[in-house]
mmCIF file of C-alpha atoms and ligand atoms in Angstrom:
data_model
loop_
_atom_site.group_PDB
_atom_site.id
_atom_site.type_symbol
_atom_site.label_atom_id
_atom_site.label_comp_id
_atom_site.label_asym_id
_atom_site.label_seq_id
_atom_site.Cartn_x
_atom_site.Cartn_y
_atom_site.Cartn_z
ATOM 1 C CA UNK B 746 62.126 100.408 108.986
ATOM 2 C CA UNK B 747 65.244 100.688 110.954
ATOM 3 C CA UNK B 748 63.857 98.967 114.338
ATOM 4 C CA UNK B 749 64.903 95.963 111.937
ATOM 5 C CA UNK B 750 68.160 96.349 111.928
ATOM 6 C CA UNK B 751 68.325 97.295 115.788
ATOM 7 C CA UNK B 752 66.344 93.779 116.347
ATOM 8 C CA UNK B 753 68.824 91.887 114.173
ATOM 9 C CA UNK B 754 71.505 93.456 116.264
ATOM 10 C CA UNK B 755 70.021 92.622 119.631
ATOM 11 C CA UNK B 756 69.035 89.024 119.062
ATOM 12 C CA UNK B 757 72.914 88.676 117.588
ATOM 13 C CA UNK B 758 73.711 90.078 120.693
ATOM 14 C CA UNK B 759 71.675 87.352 122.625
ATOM 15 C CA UNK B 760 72.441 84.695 120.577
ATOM 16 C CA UNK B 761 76.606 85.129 121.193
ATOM 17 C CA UNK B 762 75.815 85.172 124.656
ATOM 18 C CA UNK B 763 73.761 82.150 124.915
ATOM 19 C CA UNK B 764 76.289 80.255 122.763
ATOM 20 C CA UNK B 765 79.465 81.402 125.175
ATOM 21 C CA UNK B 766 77.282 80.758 128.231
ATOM 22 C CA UNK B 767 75.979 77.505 126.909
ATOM 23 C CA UNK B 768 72.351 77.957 127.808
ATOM 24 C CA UNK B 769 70.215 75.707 125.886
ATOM 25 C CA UNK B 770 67.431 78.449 125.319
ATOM 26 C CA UNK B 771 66.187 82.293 125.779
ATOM 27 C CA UNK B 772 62.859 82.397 127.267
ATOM 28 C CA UNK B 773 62.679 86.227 127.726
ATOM 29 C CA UNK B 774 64.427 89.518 126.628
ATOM 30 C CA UNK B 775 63.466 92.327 128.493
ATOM 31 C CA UNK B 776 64.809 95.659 127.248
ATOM 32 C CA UNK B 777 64.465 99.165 128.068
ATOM 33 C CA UNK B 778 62.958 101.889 125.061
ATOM 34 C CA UNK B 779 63.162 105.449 125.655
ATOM 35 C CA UNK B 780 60.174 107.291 124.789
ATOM 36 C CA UNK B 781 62.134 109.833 122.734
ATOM 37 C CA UNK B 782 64.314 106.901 121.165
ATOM 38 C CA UNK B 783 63.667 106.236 117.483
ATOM 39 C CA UNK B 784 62.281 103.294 117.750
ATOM 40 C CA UNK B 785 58.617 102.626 117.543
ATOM 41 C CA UNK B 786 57.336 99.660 120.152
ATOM 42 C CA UNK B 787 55.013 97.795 118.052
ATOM 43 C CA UNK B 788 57.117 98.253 114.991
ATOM 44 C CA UNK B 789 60.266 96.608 117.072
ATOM 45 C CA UNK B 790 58.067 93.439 118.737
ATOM 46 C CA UNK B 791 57.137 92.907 115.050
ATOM 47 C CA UNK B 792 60.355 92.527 113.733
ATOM 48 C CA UNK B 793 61.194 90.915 117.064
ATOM 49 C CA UNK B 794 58.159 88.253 116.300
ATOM 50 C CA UNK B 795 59.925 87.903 112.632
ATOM 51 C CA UNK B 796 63.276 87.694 113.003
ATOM 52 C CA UNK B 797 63.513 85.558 116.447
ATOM 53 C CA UNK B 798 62.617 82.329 113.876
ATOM 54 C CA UNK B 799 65.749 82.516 112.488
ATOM 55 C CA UNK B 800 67.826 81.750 115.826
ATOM 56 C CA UNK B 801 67.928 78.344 117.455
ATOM 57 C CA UNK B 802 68.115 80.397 120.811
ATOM 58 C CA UNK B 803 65.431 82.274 120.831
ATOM 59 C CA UNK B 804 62.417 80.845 118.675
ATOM 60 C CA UNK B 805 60.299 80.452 121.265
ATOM 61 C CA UNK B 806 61.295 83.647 123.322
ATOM 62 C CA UNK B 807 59.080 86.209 124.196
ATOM 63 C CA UNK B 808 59.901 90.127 124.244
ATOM 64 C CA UNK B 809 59.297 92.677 126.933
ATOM 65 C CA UNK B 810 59.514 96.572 126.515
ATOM 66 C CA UNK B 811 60.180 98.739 129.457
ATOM 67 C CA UNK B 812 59.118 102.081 128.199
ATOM 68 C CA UNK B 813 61.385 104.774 129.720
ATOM 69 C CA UNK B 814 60.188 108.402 129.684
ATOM 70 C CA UNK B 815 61.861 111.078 128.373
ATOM 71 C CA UNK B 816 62.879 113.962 131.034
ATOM 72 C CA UNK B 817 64.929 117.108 130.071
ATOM 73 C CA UNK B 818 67.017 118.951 132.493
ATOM 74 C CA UNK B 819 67.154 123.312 132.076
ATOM 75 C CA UNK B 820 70.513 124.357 133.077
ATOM 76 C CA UNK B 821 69.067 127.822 133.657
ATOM 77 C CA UNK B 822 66.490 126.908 136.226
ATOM 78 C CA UNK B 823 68.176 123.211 137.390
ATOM 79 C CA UNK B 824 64.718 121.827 136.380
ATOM 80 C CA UNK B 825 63.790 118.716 134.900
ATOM 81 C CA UNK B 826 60.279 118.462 132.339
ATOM 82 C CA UNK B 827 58.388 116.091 130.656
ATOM 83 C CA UNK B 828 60.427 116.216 127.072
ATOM 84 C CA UNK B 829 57.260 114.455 124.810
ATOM 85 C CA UNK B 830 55.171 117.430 125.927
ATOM 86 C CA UNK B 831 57.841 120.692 126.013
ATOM 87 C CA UNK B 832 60.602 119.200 124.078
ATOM 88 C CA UNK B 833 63.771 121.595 123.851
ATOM 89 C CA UNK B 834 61.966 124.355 125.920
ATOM 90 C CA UNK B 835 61.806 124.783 129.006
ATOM 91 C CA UNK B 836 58.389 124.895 130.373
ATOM 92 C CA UNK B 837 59.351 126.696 133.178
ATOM 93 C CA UNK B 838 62.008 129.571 131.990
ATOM 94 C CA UNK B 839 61.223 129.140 128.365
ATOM 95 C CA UNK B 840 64.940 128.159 128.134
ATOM 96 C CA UNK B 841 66.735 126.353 125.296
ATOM 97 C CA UNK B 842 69.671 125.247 127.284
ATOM 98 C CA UNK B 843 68.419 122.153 127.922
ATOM 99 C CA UNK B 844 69.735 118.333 127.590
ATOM 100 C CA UNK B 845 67.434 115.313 127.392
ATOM 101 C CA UNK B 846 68.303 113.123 130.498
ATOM 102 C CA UNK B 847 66.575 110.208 130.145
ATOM 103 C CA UNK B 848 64.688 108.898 127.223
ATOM 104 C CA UNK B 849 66.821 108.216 124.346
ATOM 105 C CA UNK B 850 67.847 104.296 125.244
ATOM 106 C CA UNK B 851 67.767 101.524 123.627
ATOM 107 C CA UNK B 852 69.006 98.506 126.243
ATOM 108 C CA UNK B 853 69.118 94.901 126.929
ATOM 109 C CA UNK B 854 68.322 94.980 130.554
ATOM 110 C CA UNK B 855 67.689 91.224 131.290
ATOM 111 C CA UNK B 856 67.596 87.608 129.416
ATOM 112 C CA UNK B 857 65.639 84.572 131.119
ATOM 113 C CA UNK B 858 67.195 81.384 129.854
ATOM 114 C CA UNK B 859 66.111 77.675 130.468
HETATM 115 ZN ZN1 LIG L 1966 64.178 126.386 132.716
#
């Protein structure tokens, strides 16, 4: 279960900013999950829900996902698809010169602090 380790990272993340900024406490992380990204939503707000108890910060914080979608771009035709449904071909051409555009992040976007 790797979303683990990305959790642990994030709330580190969070927690070095709250301690620089001096903010008392995290109320809300919102972050932004590609749909093609390797980690699994309910999997990471699980190990969100487990590992927050362990920072002074963010106990009592609550975790939104922004699910992004994936979209890959043909360089053959200069159009973009729906990568969860077509993946690496093109839909279109039946190209494999493709790149995923969006899809594949893992971000904080936003903290709410008291
Ligand atoms: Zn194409």
């Amino acid at each position: 279960m790797h979303e683990l380790g990305i959790v642990m990272q994030v709330i580190e993340q969070v927690d070095n900013v709250a301690a620089e900024s001096k903010i008392e406490k995290v109320t809300k992380i919102i972050m932004e999950i590609g749909e093609v990204s390797s980690v699994i939503p309910n999997i990471f707000t699980d190990a969100f829900e487990w590992a927050k108890k362990k920072s002074n910060y963010l106990k009592d914080s609550e975790l939104e996902l922004i699910i992004l979608k994936g979209i890959t771009y043909c360089r053959d035709c200069k159009k973009t698809y729906d990568t969860v449904e077509y993946a690496k071909k093109c839909p279109y051409c039946g190209s494999m010169d493709t790149y995923l555009v969006t899809g594949n992040e893992i971000k904080i976007k936003s903290i709410e602090v008291v």
